[in-house]
Coordinates of C-alpha atoms (C1' of nucleotides) in Angstrom, one line a residue:
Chain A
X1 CA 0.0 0.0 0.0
X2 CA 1.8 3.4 -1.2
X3 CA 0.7 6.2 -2.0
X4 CA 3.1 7.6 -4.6
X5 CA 2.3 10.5 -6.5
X6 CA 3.8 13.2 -9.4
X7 CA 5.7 15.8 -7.5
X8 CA 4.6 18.6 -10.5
X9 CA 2.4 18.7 -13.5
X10 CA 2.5 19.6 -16.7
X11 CA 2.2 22.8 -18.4
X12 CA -1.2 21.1 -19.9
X13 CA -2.7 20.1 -16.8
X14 CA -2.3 23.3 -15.2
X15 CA -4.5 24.6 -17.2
X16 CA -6.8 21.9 -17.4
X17 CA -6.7 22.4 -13.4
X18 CA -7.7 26.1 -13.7
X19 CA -10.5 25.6 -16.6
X20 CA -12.3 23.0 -14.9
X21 CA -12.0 24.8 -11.4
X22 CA -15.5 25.4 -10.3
X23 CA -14.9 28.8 -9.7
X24 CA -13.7 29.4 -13.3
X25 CA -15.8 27.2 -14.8
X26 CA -18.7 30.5 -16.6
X27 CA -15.6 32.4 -17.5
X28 CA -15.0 32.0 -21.3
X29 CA -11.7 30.0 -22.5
X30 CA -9.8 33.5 -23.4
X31 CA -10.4 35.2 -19.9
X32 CA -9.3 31.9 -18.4
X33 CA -6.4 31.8 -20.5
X34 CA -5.6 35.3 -19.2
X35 CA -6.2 34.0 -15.8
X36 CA -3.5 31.4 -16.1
X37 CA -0.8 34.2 -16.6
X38 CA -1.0 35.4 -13.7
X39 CA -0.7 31.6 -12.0
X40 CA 2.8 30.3 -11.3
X41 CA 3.4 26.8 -10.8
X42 CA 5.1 25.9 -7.1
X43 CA 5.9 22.3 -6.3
X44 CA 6.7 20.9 -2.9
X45 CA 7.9 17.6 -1.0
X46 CA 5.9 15.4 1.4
X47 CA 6.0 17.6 4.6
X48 CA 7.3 20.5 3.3
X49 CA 6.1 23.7 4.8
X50 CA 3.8 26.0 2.3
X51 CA 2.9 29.0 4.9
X52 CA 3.0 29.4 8.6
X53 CA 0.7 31.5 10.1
X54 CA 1.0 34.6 10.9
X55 CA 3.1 35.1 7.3
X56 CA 1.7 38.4 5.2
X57 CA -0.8 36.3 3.0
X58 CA 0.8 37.8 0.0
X59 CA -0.3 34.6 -2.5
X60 CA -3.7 32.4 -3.3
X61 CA -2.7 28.9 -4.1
X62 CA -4.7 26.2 -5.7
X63 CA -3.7 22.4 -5.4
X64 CA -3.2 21.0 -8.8
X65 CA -2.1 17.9 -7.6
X66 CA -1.5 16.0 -4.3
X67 CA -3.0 16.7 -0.9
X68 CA -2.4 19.8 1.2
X69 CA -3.0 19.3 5.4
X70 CA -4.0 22.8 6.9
X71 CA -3.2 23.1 10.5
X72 CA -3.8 25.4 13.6
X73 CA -1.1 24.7 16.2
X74 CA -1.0 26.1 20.1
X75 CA 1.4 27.6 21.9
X76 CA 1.4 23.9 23.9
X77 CA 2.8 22.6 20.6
X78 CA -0.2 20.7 19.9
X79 CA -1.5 20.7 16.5
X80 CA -4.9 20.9 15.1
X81 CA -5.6 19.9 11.7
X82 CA -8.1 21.4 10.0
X83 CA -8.6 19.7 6.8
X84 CA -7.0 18.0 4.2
X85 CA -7.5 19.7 0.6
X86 CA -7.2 17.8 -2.8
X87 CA -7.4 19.0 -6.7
X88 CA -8.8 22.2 -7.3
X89 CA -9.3 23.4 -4.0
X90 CA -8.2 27.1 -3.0
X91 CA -6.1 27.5 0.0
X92 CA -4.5 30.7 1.6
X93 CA -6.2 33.9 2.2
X94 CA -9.1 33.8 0.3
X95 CA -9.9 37.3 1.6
X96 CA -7.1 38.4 1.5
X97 CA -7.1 42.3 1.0
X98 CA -3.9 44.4 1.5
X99 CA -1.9 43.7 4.9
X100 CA -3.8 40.5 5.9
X101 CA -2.0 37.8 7.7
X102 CA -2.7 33.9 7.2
X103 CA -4.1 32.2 10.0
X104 CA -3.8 28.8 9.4
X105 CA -0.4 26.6 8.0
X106 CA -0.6 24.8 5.0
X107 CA 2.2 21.7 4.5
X108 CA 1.9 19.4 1.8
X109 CA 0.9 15.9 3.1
X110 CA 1.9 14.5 -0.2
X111 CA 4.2 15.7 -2.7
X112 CA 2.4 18.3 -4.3
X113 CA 2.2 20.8 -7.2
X114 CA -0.1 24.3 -6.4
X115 CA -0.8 26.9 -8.6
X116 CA -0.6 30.5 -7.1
X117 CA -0.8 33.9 -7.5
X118 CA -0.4 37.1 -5.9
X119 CA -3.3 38.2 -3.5
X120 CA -3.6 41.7 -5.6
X121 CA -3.9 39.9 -8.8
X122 CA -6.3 37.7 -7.4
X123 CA -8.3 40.3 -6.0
X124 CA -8.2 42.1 -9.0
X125 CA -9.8 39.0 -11.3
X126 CA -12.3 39.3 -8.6
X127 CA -12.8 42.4 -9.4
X128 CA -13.0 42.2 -13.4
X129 CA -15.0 39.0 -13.1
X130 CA -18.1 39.8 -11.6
X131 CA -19.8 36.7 -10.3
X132 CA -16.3 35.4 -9.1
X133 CA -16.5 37.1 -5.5
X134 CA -19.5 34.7 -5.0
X135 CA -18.3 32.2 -5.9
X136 CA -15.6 33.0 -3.5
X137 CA -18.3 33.8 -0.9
X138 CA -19.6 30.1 -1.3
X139 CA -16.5 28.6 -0.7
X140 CA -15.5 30.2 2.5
X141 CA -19.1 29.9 3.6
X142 CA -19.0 25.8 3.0
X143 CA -15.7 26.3 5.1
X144 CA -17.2 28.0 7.7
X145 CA -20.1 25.1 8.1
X146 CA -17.5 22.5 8.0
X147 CA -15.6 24.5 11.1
X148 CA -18.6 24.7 13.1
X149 CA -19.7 20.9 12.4
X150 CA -16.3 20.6 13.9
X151 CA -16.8 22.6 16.9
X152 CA -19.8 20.6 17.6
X153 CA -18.0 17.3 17.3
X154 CA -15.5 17.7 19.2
X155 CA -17.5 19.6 22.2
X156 CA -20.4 17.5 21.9
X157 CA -19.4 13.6 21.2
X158 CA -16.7 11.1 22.6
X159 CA -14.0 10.1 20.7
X160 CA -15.2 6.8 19.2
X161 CA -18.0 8.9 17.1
X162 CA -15.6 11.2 16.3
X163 CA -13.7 9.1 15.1
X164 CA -16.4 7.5 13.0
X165 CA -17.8 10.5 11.6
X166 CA -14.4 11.8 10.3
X167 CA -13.5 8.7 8.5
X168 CA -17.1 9.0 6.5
X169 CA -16.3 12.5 6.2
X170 CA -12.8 11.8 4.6
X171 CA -14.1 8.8 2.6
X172 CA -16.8 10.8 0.9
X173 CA -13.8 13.3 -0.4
X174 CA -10.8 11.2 -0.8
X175 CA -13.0 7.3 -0.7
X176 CA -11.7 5.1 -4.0
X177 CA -13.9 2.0 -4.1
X178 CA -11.5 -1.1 -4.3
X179 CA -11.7 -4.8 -3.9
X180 CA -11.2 -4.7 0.2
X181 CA -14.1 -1.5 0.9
X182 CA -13.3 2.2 0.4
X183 CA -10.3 3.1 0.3
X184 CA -8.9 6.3 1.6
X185 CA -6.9 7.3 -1.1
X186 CA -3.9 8.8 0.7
X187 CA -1.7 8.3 3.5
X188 CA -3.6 8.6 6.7
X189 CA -1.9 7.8 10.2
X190 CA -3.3 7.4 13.5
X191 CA -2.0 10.9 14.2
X192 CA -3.7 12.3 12.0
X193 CA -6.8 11.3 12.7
X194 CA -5.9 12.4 16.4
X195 CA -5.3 15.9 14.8
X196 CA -8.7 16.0 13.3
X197 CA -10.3 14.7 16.1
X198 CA -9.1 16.3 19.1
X199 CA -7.2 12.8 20.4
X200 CA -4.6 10.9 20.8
X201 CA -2.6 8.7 18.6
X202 CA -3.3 6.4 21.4
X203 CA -7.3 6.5 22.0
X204 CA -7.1 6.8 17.5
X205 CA -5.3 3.8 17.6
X206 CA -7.7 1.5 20.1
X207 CA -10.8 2.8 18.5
X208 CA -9.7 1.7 15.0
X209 CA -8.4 -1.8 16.7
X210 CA -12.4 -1.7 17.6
X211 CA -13.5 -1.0 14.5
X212 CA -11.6 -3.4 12.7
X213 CA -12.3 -6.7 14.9
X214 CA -15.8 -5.6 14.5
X215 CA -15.6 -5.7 10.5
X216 CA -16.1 -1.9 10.1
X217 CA -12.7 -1.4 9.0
X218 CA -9.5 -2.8 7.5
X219 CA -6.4 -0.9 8.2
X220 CA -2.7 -0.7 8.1
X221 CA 0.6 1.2 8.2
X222 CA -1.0 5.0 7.2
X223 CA -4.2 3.1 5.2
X224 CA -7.9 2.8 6.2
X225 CA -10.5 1.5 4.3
X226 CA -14.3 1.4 4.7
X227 CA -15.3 -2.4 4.7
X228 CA -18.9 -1.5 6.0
X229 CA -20.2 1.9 5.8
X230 CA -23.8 0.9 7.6
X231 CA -22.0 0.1 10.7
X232 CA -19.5 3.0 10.4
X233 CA -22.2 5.4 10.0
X234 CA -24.6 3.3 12.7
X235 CA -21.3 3.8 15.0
X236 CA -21.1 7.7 14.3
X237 CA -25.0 8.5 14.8
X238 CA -25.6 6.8 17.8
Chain B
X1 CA -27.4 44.5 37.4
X2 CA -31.0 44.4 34.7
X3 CA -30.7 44.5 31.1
X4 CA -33.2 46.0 29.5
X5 CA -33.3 47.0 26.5
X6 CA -35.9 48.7 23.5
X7 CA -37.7 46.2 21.8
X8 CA -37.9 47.5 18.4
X9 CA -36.1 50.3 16.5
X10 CA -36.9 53.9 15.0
X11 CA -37.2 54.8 11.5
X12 CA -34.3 56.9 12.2
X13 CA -32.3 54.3 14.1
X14 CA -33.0 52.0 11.1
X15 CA -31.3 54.0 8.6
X16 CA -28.6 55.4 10.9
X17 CA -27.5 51.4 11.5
X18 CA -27.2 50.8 7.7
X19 CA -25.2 53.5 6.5
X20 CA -23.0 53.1 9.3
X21 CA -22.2 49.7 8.4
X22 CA -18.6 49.0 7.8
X23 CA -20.1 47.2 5.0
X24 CA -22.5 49.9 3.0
X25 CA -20.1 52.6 4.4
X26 CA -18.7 53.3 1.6
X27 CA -21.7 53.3 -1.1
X28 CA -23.0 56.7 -1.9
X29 CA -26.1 58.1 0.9
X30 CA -28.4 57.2 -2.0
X31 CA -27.2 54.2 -2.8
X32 CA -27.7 53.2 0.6
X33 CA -31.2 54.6 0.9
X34 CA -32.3 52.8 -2.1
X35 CA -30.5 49.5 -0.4
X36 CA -32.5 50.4 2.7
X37 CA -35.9 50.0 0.6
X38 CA -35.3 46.5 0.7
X39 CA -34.8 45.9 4.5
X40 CA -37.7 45.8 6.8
X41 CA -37.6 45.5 10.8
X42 CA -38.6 42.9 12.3
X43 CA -39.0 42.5 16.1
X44 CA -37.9 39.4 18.7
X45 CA -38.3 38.7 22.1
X46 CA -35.7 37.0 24.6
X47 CA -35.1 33.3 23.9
X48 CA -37.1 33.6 20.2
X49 CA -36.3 31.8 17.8
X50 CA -35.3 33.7 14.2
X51 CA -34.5 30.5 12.5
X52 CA -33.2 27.0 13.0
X53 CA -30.3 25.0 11.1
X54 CA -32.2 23.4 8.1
X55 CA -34.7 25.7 7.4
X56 CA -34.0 27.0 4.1
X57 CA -31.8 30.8 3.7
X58 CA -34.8 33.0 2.5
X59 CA -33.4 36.0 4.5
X60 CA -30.5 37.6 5.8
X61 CA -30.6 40.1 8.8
X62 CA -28.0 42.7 10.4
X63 CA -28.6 43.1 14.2
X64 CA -29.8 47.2 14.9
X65 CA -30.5 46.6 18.6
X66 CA -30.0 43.8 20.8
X67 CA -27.8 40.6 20.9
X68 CA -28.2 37.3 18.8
X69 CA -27.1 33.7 20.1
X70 CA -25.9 31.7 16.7
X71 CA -25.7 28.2 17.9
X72 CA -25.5 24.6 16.6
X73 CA -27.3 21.6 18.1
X74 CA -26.3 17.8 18.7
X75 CA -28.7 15.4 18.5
X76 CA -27.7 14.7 22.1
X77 CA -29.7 17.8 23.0
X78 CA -25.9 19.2 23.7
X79 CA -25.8 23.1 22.2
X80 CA -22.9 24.6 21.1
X81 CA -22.9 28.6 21.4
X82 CA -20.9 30.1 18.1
X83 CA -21.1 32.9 18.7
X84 CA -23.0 35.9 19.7
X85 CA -23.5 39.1 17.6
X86 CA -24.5 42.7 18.3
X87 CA -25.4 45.7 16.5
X88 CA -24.3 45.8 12.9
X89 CA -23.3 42.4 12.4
X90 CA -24.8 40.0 10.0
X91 CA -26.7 36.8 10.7
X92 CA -28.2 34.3 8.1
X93 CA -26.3 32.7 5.2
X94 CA -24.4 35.4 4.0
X95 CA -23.3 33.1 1.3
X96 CA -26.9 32.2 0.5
X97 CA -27.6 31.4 -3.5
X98 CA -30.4 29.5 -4.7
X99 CA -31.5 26.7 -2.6
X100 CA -29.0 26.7 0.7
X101 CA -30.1 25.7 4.3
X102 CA -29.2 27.6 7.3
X103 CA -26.6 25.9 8.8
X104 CA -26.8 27.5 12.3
X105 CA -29.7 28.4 14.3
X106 CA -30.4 32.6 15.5
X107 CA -32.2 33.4 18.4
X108 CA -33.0 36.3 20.1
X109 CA -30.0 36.6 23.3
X110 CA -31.6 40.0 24.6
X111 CA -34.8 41.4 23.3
X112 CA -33.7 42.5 19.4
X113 CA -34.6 44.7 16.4
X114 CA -33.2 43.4 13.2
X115 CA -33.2 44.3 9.9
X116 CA -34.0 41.7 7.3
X117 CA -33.7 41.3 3.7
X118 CA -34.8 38.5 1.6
X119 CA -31.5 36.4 0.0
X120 CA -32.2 37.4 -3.4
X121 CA -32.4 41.0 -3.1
X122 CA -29.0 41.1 -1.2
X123 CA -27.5 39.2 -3.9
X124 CA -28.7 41.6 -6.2
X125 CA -27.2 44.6 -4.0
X126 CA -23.9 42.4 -4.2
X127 CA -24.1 42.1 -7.8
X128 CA -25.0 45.8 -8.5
X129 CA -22.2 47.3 -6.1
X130 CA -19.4 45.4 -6.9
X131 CA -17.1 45.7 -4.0
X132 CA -19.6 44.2 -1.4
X133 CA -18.9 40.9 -2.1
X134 CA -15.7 41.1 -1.0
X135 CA -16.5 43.0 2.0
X136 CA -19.0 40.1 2.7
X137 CA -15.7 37.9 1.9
X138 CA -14.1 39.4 4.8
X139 CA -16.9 39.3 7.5
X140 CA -16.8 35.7 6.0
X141 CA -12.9 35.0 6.4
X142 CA -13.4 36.3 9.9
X143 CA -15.6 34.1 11.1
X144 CA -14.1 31.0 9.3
X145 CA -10.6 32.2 11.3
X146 CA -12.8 32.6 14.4
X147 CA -14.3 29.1 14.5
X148 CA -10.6 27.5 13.5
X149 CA -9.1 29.5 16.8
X150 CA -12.7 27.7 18.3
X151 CA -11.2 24.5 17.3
X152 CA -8.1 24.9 18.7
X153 CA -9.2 25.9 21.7
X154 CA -11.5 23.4 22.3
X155 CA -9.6 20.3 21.3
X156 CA -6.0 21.7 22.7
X157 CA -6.8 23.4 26.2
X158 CA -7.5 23.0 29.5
X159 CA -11.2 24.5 30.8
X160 CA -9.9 26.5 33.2
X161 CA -8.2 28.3 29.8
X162 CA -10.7 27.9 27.5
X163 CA -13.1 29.8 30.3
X164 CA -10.4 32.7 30.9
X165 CA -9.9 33.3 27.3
X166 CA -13.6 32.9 26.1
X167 CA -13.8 35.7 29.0
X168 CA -11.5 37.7 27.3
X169 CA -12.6 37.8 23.6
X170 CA -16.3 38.3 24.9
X171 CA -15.0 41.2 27.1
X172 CA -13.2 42.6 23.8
X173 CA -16.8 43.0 22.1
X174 CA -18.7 43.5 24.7
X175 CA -16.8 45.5 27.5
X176 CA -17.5 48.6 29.2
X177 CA -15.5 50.3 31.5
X178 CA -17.8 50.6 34.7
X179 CA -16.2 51.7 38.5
X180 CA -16.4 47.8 38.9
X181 CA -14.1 46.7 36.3
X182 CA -14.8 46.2 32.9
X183 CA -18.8 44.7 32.4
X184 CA -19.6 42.6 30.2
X185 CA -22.4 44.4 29.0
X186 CA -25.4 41.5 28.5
X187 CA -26.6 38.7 30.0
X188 CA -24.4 36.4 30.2
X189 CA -25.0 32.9 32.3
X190 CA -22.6 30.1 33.5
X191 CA -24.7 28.0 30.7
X192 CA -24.3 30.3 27.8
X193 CA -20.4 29.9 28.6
X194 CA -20.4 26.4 28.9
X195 CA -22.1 26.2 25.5
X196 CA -19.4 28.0 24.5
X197 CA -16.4 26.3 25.7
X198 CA -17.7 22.9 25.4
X199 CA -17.6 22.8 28.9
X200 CA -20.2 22.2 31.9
X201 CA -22.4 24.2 34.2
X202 CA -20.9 22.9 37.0
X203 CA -17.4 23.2 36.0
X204 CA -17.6 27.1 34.3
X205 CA -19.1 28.1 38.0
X206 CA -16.4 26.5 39.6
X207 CA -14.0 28.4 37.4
X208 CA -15.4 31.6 38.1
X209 CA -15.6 31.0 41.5
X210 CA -12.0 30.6 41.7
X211 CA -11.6 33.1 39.4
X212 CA -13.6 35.4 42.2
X213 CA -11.8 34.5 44.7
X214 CA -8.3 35.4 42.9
X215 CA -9.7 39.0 42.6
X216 CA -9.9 38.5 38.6
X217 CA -13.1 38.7 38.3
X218 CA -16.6 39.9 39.7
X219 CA -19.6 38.4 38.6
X220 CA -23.4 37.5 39.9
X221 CA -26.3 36.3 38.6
X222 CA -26.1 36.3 35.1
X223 CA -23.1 39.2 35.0
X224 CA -19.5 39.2 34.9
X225 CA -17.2 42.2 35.2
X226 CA -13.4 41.8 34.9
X227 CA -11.3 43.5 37.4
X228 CA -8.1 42.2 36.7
X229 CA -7.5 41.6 33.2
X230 CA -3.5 41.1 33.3
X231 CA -4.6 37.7 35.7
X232 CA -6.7 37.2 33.2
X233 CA -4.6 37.0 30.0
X234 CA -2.1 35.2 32.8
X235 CA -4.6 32.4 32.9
X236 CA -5.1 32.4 29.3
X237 CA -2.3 32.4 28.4
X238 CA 0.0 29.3 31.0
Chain C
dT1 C1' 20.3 -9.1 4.6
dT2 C1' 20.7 -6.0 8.6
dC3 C1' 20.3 -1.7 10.8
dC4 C1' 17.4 2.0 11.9
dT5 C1' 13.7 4.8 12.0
dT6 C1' 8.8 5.4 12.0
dC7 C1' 4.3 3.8 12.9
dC8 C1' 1.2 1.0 15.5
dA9 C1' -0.9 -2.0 19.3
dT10 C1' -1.9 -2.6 23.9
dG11 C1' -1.6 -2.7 28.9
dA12 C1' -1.4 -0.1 33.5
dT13 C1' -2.2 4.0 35.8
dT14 C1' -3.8 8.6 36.5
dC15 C1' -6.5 12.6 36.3
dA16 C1' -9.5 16.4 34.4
dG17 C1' -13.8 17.1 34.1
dA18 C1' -18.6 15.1 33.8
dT19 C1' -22.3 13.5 36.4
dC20 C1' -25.2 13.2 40.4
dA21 C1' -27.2 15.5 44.3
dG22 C1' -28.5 19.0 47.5
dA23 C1' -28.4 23.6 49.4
dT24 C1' -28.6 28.7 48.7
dA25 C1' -29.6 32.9 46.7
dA26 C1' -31.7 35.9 43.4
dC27 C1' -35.3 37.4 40.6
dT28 C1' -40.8 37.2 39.0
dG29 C1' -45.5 37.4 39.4
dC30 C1' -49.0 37.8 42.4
Chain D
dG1 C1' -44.2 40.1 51.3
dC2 C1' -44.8 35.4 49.7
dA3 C1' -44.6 31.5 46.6
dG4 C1' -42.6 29.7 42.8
dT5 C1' -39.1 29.5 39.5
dT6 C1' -34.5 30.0 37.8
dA7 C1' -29.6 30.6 38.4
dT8 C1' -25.8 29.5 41.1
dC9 C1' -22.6 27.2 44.3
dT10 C1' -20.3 23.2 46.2
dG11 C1' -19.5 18.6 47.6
dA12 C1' -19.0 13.5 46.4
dT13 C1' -18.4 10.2 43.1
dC14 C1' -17.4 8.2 38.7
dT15 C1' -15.5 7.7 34.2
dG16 C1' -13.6 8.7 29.5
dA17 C1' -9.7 9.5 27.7
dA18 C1' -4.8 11.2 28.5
dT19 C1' -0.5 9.7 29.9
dC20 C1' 3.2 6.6 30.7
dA21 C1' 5.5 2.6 29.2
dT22 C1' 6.8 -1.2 26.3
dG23 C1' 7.0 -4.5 22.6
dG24 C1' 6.3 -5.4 17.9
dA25 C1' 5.9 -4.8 12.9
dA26 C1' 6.5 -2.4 8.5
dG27 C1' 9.3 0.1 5.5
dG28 C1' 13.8 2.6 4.0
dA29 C1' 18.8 2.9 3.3
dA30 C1' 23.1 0.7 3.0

DNA sequence: TTCCTTCCATGATTCAGATCAGATAACTGC
DNA sequence: GCAGTTATCTGATCTGAATCATGGAAGGAA
């Protein structure tokens, strides 16, 4: 089981990436064409750090391919992750208008290639393209949901059904149906289903032992996959 | 120590709220009179509820007097407070196109004049003006960095911190400088903060009663007044 | 292969905070 | 002022999950 992936991507599927993008997805060919200029391609290794927070959120990036982790840490060293984004989703300062900072830290979880571009020039396609800014609007408001839906989890529900619900939640993004269940299609370790769930590696680690002897699961060295979703989602709700 | 407050708002008041929104601030006095044709007041008592998660976005409001609990609710019956919002601030899906769902439920925290306007109207204003879009883009950003901090808090932090620092960012919105110490000036219950820091009844008293007894704080039934706020960032923030 | 590092499982113990249970004290309506 | 209700305090007990500790297994590099 490894998870290998393209560490950048070619001129042609960047902008395959940026034409099929949801958000540019009215705009006729020649304005997205004139988009792309303004995108540079950035390519990064398994871990490596995009932004910290708390950097001037001077550039927008898109992942064209890999996954990105975004992350919240504390002062106690203990890291939150907030999400894992794939293809075609925006990450940085969405925003972003003049000094603005970046609040979270994005670090590639797999290699990764990202598009980006300057937070003036994105703002300024904003501005040209009307319709854009909501579409904009609609993404951070989906985020938004998602971080609340998240607050109540973790303040509202022990671990086990937090555990639960974030491997359906991951499996409806990232889930690849194979021969063995639904496969998570990308590394996933016990710690980082702690950082998404508010646990420990530990308390991750018994839970999944659970899961698997009771034929939810199968799982190994940084793989899950969903043998039976009933009981997963039975094990979540209740 | 009573709250009371009006329960409805002037004409005058009405139109005084909107123009001085951060967000319509800039649009010319006609512009925003025109805008203001498409608001109307509408009126809440104490514990009412505005709308619930699920029902679907028809309308957006802005707060003009009064303060609004946003929460979320577990099937448990468990609550989670977001947040709670005074005068100017925005409630509803600001992000609201077509079909979408609430995803939070409003209610009335003190008796509360709002002003409302129906989804598709306000996305016409955004189209027409363009520049509010991404003014609703930052209210939008903020929140999403607010709920992330939420997050963090919750899953990475002792009550006793949680409770000092909640104290803290409600006192930055909602202080006023009284011979006391600084007041948090509304209602405010040991439930409403364990809703808000995932924590108990039980456990928030005890908190402020230790609190109390360090000289940090002042509170009673249903108000709290800070009287040492450098204890109070000390407890925050070891 | 063999070393070495990283990830994972699982037991034993501890502890923060929830739960359960009364006892006061403050407001409300009459 | 009195009764009833709602908010708060505080103690006693219990428990979910963290912490501490150790052994094993999978992959990477030479």
């Amino acid at each position: 089981m490894v998870f290998t992936e393209p560490q950048h991507c070619s001129i042609d599927l960047r902008l395959r990436i940026l034409s099929r993008l949801p958000f540019f997805k009215d705009l006729p060919a020649k304005a997205v064409e004139e988009i792309n200029r303004h995108f540079v391609e950035m390519d990064y290794q398994r871990g490596e750090r995009i932004y910290t927070a708390g950097d001037p959120a001077e550039r927008l990036y898109v992942v064209a391919d890999g996954k990105v982790r975004l992350l919240q840490h504390a002062e106690s060293g203990k890291d939150v992750l907030l999400g894992i984004l794939g293809s075609g989703e925006f990450f940085g300062n969405l925003a972003a208008l003049g000094t603005a900072v970046h609040i979270d830290t994005a670090e590639a979880h797999t290699p990764i290639c990202a598009l980006s571009v300057r937070s003036e020039d994105f703002r300024q396609i904003l501005d040209e393209h009307t319709g854009l800014a909501l579409r904009a609007l609609e993404v951070l408001g989906e985020r938004l949901s998602a971080a609340n839906q998240r607050v109540l989890l973790i303040s509202a529900m022990p671990v086990d059904r937090r555990i639960a619900f974030m491997l359906l939640e991951i499996s409806r993004k990232f889930g690849r149906q194979e021969e063995m269940g639904l496969l998570i299609d990308m590394p996933l370790s016990r710690d980082d289903l702690a950082e998404m769930t508010g646990a420990t590696p530990e308390t991750v680690s018994r839970v999944l032992s659970q899961l698997q002897s009771g034929g939810v699961i199968t799982s190994g060295r940084q793989w899950i996959a969903i043998t039976d979703r009933q009981k997963l989602e039975a094990q979540a709700g209740a």
